[in-house]
Short mmCIF file of C-alpha atoms in Angstrom, two decimals:
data_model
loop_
_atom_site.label_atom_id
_atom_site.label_comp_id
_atom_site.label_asym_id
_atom_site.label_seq_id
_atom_site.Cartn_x
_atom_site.Cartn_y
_atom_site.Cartn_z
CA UNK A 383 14.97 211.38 15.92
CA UNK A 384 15.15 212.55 12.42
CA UNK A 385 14.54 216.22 10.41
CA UNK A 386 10.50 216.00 11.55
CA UNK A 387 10.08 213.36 13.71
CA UNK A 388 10.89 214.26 17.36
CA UNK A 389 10.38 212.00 20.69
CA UNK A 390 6.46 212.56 20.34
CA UNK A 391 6.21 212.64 16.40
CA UNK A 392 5.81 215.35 13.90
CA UNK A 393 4.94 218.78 15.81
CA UNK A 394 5.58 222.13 14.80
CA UNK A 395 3.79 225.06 13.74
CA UNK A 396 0.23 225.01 11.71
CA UNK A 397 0.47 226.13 8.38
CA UNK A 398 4.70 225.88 8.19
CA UNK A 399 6.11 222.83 6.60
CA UNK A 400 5.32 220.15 7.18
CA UNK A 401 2.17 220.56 8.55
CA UNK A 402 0.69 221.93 5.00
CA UNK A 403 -1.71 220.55 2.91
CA UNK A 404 1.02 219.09 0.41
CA UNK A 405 3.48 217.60 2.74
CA UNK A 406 0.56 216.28 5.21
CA UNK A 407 -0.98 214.51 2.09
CA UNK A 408 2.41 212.87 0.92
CA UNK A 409 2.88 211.56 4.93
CA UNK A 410 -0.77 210.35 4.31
CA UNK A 411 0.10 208.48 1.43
CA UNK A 412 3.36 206.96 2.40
CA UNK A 413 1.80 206.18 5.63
CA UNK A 414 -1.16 204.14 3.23
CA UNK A 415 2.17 202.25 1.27
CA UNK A 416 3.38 200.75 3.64
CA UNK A 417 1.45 199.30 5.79
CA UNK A 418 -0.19 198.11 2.37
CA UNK A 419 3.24 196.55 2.05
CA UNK A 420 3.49 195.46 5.61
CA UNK A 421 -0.01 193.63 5.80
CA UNK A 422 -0.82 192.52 1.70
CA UNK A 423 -4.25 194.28 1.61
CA UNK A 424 -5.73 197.70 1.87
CA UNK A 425 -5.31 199.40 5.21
CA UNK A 426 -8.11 200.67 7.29
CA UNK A 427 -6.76 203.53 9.32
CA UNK A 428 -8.61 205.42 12.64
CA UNK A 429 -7.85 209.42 13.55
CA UNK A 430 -8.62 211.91 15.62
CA UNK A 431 -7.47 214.40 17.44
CA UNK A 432 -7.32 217.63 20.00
CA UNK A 433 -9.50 221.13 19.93
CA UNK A 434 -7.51 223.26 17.90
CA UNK A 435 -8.71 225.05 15.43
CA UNK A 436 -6.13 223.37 12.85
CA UNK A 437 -6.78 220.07 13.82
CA UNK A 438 -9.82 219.00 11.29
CA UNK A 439 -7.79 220.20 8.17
CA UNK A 440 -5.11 218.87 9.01
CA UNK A 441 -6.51 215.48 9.78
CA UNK A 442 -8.65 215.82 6.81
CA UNK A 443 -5.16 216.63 4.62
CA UNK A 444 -3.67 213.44 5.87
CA UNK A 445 -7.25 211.25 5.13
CA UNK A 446 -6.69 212.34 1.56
CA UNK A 447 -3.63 211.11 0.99
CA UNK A 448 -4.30 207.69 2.66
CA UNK A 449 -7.43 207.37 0.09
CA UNK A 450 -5.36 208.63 -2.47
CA UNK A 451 -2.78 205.86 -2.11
CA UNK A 452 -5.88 203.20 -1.63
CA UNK A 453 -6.43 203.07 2.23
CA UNK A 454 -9.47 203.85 4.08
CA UNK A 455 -10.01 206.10 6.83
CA UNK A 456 -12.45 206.49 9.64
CA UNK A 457 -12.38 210.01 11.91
CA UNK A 458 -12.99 209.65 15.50
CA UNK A 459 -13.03 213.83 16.04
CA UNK A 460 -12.15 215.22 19.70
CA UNK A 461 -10.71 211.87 21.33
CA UNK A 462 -7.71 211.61 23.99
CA UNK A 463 -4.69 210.26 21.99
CA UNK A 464 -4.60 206.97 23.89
CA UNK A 465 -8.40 206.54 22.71
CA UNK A 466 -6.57 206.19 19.35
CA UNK A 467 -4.53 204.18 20.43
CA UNK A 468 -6.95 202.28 22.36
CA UNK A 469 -9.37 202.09 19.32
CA UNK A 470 -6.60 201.02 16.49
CA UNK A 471 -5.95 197.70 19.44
CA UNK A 472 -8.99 197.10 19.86
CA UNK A 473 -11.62 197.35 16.56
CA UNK A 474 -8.45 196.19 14.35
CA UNK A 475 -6.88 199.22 12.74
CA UNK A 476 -3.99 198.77 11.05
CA UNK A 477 -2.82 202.19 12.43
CA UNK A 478 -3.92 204.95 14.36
CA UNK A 479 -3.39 208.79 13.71
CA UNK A 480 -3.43 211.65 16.14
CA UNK A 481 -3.62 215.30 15.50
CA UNK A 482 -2.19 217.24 18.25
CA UNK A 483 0.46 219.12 19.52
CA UNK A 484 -0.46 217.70 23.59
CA UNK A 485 0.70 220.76 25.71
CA UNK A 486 1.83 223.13 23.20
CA UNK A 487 -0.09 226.03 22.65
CA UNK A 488 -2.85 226.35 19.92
CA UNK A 489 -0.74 227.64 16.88
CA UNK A 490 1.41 224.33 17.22
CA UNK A 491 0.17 221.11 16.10
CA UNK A 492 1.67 217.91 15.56
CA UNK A 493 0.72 214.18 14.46
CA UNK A 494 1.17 210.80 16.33
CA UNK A 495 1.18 207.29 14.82
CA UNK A 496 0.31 204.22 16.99
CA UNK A 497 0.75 200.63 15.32
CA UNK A 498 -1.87 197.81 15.59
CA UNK A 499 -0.49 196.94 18.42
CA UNK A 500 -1.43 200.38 20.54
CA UNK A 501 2.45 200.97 20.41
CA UNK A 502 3.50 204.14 18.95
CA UNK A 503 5.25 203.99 14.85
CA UNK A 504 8.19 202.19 14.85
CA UNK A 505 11.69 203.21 12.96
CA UNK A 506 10.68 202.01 9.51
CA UNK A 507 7.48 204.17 8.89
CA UNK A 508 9.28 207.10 10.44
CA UNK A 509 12.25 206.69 7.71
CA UNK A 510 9.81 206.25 4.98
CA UNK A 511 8.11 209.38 5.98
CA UNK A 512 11.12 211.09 6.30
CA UNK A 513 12.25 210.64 2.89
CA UNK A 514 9.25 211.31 1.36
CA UNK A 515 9.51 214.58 3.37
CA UNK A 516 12.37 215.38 2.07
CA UNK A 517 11.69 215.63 -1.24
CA UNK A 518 9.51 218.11 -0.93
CA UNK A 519 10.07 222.01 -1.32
CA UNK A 520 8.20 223.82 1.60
CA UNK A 521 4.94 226.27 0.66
CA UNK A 522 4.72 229.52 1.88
CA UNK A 523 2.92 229.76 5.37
CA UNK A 524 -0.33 229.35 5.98
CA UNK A 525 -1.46 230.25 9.61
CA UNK A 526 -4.67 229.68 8.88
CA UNK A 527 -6.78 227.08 7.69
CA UNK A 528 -4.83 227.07 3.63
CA UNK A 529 -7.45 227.21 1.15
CA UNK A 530 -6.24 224.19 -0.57
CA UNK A 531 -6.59 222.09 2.61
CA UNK A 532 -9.82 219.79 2.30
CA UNK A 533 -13.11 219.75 3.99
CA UNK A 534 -13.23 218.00 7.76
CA UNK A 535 -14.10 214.40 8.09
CA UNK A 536 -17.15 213.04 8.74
CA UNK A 537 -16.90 211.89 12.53
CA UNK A 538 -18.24 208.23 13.47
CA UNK A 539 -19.38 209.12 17.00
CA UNK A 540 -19.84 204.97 17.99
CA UNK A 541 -15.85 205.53 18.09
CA UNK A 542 -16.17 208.32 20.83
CA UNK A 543 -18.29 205.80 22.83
CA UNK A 544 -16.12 202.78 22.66
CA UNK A 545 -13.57 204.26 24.22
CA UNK A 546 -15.59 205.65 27.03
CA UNK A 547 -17.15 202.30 27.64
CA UNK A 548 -13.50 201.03 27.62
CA UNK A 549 -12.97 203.33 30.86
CA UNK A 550 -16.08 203.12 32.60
CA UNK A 551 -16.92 199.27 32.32
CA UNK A 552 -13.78 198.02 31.98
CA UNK A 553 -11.22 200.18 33.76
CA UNK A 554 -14.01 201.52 36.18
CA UNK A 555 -15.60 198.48 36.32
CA UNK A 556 -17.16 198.29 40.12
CA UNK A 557 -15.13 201.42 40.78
CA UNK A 558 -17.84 203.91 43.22
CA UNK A 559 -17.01 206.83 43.36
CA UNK A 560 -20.12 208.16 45.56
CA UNK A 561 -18.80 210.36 48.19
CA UNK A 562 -15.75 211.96 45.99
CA UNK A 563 -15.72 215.24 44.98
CA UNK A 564 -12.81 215.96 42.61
CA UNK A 565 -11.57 218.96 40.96
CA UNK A 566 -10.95 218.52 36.83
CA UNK A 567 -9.23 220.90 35.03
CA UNK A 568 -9.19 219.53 31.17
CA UNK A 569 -7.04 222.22 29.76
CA UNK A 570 -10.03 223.24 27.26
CA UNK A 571 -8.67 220.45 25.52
CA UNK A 572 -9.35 216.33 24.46
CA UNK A 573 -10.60 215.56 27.80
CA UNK A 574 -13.24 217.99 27.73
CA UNK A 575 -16.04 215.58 26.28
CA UNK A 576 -15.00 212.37 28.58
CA UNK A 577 -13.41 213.30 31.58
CA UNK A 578 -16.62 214.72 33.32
CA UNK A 579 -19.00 212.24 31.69
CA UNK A 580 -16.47 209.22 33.24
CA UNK A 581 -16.65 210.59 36.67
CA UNK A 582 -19.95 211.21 36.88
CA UNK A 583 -20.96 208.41 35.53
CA UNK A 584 -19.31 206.07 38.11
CA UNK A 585 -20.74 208.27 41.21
CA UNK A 586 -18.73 211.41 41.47
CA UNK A 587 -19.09 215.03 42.47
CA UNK A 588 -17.18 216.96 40.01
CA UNK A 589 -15.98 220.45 40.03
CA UNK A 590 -15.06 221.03 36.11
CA UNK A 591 -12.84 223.67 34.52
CA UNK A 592 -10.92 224.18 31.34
CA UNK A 593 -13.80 222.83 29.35
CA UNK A 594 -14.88 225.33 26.94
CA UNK A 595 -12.54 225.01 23.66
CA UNK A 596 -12.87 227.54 21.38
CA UNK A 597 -10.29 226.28 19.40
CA UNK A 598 -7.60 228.72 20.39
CA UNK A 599 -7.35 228.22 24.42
CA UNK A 600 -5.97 225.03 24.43
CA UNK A 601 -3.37 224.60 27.21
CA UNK A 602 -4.15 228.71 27.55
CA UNK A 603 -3.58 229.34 31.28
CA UNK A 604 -4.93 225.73 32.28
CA UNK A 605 -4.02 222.21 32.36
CA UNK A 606 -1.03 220.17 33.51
CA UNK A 607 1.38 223.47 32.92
CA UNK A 608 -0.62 225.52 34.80
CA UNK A 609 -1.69 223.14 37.31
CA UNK A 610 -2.16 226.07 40.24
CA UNK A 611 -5.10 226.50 38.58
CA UNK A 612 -6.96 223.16 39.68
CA UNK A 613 -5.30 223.70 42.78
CA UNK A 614 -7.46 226.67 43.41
CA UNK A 615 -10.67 224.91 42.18
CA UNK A 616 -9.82 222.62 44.76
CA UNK A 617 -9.46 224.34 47.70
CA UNK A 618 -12.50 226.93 46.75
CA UNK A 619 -14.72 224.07 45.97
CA UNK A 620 -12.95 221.84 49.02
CA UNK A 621 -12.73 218.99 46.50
CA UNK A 622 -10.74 215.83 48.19
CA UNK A 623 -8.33 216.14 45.08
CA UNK A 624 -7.93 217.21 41.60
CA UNK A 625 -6.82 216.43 38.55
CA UNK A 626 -5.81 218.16 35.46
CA UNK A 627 -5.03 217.09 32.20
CA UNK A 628 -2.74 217.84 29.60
CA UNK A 629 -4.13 219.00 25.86
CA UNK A 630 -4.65 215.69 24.28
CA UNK A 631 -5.06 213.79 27.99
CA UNK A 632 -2.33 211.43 27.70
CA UNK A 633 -1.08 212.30 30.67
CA UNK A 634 -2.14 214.20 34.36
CA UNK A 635 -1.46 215.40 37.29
CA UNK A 636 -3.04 215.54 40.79
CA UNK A 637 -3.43 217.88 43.35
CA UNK A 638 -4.49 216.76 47.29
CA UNK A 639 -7.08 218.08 49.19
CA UNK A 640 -4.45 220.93 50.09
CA UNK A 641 -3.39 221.84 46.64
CA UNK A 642 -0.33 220.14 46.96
CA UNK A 643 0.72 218.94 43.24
CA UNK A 644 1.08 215.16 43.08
CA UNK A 645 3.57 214.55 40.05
CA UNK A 646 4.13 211.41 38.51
CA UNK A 647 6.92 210.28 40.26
CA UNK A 648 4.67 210.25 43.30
CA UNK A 649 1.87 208.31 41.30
CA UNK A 650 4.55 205.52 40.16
CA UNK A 651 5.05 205.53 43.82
CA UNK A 652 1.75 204.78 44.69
CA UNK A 653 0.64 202.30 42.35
CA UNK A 654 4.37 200.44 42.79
CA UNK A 655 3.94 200.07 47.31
CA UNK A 656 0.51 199.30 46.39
CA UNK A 657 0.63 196.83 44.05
CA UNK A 658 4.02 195.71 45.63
CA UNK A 659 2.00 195.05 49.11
CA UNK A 660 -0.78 192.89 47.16
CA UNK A 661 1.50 190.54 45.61
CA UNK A 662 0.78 191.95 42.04
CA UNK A 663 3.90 193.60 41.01
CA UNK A 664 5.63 191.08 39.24
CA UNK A 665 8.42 191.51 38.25
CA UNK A 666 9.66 193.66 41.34
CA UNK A 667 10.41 196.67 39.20
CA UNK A 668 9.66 199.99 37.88
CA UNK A 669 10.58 202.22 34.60
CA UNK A 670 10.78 205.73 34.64
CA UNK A 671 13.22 208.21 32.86
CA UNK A 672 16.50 210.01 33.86
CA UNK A 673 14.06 213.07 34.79
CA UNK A 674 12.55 211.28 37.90
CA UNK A 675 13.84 212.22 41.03
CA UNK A 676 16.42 210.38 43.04
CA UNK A 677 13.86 210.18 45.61
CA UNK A 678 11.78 207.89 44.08
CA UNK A 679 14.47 205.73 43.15
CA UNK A 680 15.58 205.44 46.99
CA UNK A 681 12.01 204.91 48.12
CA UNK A 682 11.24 202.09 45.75
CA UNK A 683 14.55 200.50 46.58
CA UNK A 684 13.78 200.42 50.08
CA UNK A 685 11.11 198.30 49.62
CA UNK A 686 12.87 195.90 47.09
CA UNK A 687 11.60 197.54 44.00
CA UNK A 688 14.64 198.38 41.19
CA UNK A 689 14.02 201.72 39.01
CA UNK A 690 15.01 201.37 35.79
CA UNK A 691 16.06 204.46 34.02
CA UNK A 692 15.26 205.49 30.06
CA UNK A 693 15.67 208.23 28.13
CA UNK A 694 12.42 210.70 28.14
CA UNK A 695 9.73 209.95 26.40
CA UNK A 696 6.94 207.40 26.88
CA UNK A 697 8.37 205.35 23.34
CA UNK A 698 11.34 204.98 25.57
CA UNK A 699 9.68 204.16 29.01
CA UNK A 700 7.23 201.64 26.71
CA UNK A 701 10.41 199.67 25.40
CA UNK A 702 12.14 199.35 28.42
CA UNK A 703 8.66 197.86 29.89
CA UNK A 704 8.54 195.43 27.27
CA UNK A 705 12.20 194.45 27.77
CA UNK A 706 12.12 193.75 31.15
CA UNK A 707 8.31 192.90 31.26
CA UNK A 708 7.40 195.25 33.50
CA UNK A 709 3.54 196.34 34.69
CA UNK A 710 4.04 199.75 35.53
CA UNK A 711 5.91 202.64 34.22
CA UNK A 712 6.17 206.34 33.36
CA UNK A 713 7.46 210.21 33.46
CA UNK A 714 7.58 212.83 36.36
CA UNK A 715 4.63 214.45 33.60
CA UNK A 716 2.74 212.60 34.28
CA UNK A 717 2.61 209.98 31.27
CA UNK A 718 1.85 206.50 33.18
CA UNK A 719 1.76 203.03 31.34
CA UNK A 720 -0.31 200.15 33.21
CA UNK A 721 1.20 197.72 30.77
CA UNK A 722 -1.93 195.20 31.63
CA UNK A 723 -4.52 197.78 30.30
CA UNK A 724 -3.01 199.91 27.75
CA UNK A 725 0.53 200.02 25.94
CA UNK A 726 -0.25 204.32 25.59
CA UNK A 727 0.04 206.51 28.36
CA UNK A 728 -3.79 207.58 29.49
CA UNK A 729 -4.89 210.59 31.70
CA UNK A 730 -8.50 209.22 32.11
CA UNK A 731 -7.05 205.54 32.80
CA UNK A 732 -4.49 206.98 35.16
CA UNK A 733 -7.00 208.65 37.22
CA UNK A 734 -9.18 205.39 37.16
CA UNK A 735 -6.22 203.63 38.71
CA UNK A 736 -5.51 205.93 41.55
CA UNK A 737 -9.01 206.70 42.21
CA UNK A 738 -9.45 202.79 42.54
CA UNK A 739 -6.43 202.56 44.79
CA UNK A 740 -7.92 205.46 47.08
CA UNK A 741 -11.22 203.65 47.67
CA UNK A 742 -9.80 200.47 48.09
CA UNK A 743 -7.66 202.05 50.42
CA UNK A 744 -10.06 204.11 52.16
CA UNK A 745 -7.51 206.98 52.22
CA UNK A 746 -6.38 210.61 50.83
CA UNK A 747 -4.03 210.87 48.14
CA UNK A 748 -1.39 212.84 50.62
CA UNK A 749 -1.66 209.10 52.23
CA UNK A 750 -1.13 207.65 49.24
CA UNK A 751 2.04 208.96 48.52
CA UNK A 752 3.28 209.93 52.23
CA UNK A 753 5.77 207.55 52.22
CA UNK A 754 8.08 209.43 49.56
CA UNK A 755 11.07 211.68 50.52
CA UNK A 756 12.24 213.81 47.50
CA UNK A 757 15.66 215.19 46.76
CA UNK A 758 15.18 219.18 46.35
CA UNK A 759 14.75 219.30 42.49
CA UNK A 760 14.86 222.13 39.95
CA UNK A 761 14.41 222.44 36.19
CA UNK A 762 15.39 225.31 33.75
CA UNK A 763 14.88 225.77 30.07
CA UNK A 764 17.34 227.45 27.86
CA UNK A 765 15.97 228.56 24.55
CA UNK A 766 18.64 227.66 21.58
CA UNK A 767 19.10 228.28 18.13
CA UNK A 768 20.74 225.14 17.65
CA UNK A 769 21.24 221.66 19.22
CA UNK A 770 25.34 220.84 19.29
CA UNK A 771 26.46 217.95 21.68
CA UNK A 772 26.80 219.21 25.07
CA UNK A 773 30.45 217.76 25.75
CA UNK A 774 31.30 219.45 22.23
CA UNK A 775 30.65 222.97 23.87
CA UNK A 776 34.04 224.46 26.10
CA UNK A 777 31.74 226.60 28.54
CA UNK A 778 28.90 223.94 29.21
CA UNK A 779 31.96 221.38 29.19
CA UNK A 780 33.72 223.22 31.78
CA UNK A 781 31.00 224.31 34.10
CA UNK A 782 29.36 220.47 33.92
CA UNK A 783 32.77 219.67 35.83
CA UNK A 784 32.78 222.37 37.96
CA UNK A 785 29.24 221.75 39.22
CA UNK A 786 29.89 217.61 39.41
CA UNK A 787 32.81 218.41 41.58
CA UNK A 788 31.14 220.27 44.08
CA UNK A 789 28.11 217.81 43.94
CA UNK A 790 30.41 215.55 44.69
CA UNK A 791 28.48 212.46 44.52
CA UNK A 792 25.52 214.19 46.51
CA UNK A 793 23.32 215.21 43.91
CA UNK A 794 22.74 214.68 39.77
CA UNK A 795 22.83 217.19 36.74
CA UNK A 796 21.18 216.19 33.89
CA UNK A 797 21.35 218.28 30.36
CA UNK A 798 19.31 217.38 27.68
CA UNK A 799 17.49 219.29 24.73
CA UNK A 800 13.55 219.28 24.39
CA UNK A 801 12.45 216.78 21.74
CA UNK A 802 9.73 218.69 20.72
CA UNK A 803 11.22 222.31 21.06
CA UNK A 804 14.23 224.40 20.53
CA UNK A 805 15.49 224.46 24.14
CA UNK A 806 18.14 222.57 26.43
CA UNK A 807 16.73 221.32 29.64
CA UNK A 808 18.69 221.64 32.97
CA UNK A 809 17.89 219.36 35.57
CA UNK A 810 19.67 219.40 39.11
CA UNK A 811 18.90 217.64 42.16
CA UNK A 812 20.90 217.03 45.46
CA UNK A 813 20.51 216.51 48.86
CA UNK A 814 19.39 219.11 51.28
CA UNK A 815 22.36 222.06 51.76
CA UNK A 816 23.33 222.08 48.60
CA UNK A 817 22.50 225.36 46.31
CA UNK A 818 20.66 223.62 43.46
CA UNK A 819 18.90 227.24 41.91
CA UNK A 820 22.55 228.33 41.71
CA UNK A 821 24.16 225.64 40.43
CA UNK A 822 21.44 225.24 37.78
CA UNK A 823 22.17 228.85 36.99
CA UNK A 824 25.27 228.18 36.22
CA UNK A 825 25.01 225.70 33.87
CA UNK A 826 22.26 227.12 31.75
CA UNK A 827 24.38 230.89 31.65
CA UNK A 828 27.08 228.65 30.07
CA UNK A 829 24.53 227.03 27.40
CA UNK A 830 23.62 230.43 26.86
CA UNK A 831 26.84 231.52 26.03
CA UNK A 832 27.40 228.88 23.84
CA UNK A 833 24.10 228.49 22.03
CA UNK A 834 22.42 231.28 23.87
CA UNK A 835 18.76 232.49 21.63
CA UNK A 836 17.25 234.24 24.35
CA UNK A 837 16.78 233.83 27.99
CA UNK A 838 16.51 231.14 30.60
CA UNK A 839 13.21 230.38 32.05
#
């Protein structure tokens, strides 16, 4: 990670540098030179992005530069980020741009590069961004749309239906989904123009929330972070599941029939046994981060499967795929790669997949993933005002040993700080008898101490 770019690209707030009309038309530009330099001719670039109410000038800020520095640009409007990513693949885009900030709330906003490939930017355009960044002196803030920021794009909607085609025919191909009634919260956010259309489309009762964007309620009490919310819809409407969606549908998660939350450890789970039990998961292995539970890792291994850790992120869990050539990966968040279908993580894909594996299975989803056992787990966030090594602070250093020590081999802390935001992370998980809320406690007072910018949550 560099000065802007974090484990999920550029993000922070709209109108502060560097999402301003000046800075977003130099990344446009830079982005233009080189893959001009890369590929020997002009680029042709796709982009898109989420509901907020920033997103069109900002996108539009970013098209100027590319045409500015020769490359051409065609706008996609509302579209899930891995429907960029899917598009740029598959119609032969040189690139792919996302505007978004994913679960954020609306004031933040962010952009995402994906490579010909579908991969996400590589090392090289991030430096060159960088620098060009750099050199720049940051305008006053704008929280609104700046004055100086261009007009929106003109949106070609065959791009919109492409990628829904892509899911229903291909993905859903044969998939029938008469019978199912499923919950969908879409966190009044990218999802909202596909995910109903998709599920109707191949048979499916749908109960729909979070599906209204105004351009400011975004991830606003709905969504993946708020997923008690689809769990209600589901029990009032006595849906068989549901699923909600984070702000640019990358990811989701899934609740049962009971309102249970089904994570994504749970759905690697899943799609591992199942795939395991057909003969199809070849290699016999699994990536997922440091953040997934020990349970999964025991459960998998039980049935011959290795885990193999990564740092968070889905660049990271993408990599490790491609090193070890594995089919199926992902995050506790719910980010899940099916490395045969899509190099991106994809919400709507994701619930294609399990959907697919419930019929074929002819069961519930709390069938689905019955057969995994989780270590209690708990997760707090400390907001800091700066991000020192951990091992480099005497407190955290200190208490780290004091809570290993009386883990003693029966449990896992994990620190880390957000890629995206200014907070440390404190994960803890151990075996049942063991305080984990206390121990956790612990840990994130001492961070406080240390680095300490407000409260834990």
């Amino acid at each position: 990670m560099g000065r802007f770019f974090g484990t999920d690209g550029i993000r922070g707030r709209a109108g502060e540098f560097p999402l301003q009309p000046e800075a977003l038309t130099i990344i446009g530009a830079t982005l233009s030179q080189v893959l001009a330099a890369r590929t020997g001719r002009t680029p042709r670039l796709v982009i898109g992005g989420d509901t907020r109410e920033s997103s069109p000038w900002i996108a539009a800020a970013v098209a100027q530069g590319i045409a500015q520095a020769g490359g051409t640009v065609s706008c996609a409007g509302i579209i899930p980020t891995p429907g960029i990513a899917y598009l740029t693949r598959a119609e032969g885009f040189d690139a792919g741009i996302v505007i978004s900030a994913s679960h954020n709330p609306f004031h933040d906003n962010g952009i995402k590069f994906f490579l010909a490939s579908g991969e996400k930017t590589d090392d090289t355009l991030e430096t060159a961004i960088e620098a060009a960044l750099e050199n720049l002196s940051p305008a006053p803030v704008q929280p609104e749309a700046p004055g100086s920021a261009p007009a929106s794009l003109w949106e070609d909607p065959t791009h919109a239906l492409s990628y829904l085609e892509f899911l229903t025919q291909h993905i859903g191909a044969d998939l029938d989904l008469s019978g199912w009634s499923i919950a969908v919260d879409c966190a009044n956010g990218a999802a909202a123009p596909y995910a109903n259309i998709m599920l109707q489309a191949l048979g499916a009762k749908t109960f729909v929330t979070g599906a209204a964007a105004n351009g400011r309620n975004i991830n606003d009490g709905c969504g993946t972070i708020h997923i008690q919310h689809v769990a209600e819809v589901t029990r009032a409407a006595g849906a068989q599941l549901g699923i909600a969606f984070d702000g640019d549908a990358d990811r989701c998660l899934f609740v049962d029939e009971q309102g249970e939350v089904v994570d994504g450890d749970a759905i690697l789970y899943a799609m591992a046994t199942d795939a395991d039990a057909r003969g199809e998961l070849t290699p016999r292995c699994v990536v997922a981060t440091v953040m997934s539970n020990m349970g999964l890792e025991l459960a998998l291994r039980e049935r011959g499967i290795d885990l193999i850790r990564t740092p968070v992120g889905d660049r990271a869990v993408l990599a490790a795929m491609l090193e070890h050539g594995a089919l199926l990966g992902g995050e506790q968040s719910g980010h899940i790669i099916f490395a045969r279908q899509s190099l991106a993580g994809d919400g709507l894909l994701t619930a294609l997949n399990v959907l697919r594996l419930l019929v074929e299975r002819q069961c519930s989803l709390r069938e689905a993933v019955r057969g995994l056992t989780r270590f209690p787990q708990t997760l707090v966030n400390v907001p800091v005002r700066e991000k020192r090594p951990f091992e480099t602070l005497p407190r955290v250093a200190a208490t780290v040993r004091e809570v290993e020590a009386q883990l003693a081999g029966r449990g896992r802390l994990l620190l880390r700080y957000s890629g995206t935001e200014n907070l440390a992370r404190v994960m803890l998980e151990a075996a049942n008898g063991i305080d984990i809320g206390t121990l956790a406690a612990q840990v994130a007072a001492a961070i406080e101490r240390d680095l300490g910018n407000g409260h834990p949550g």
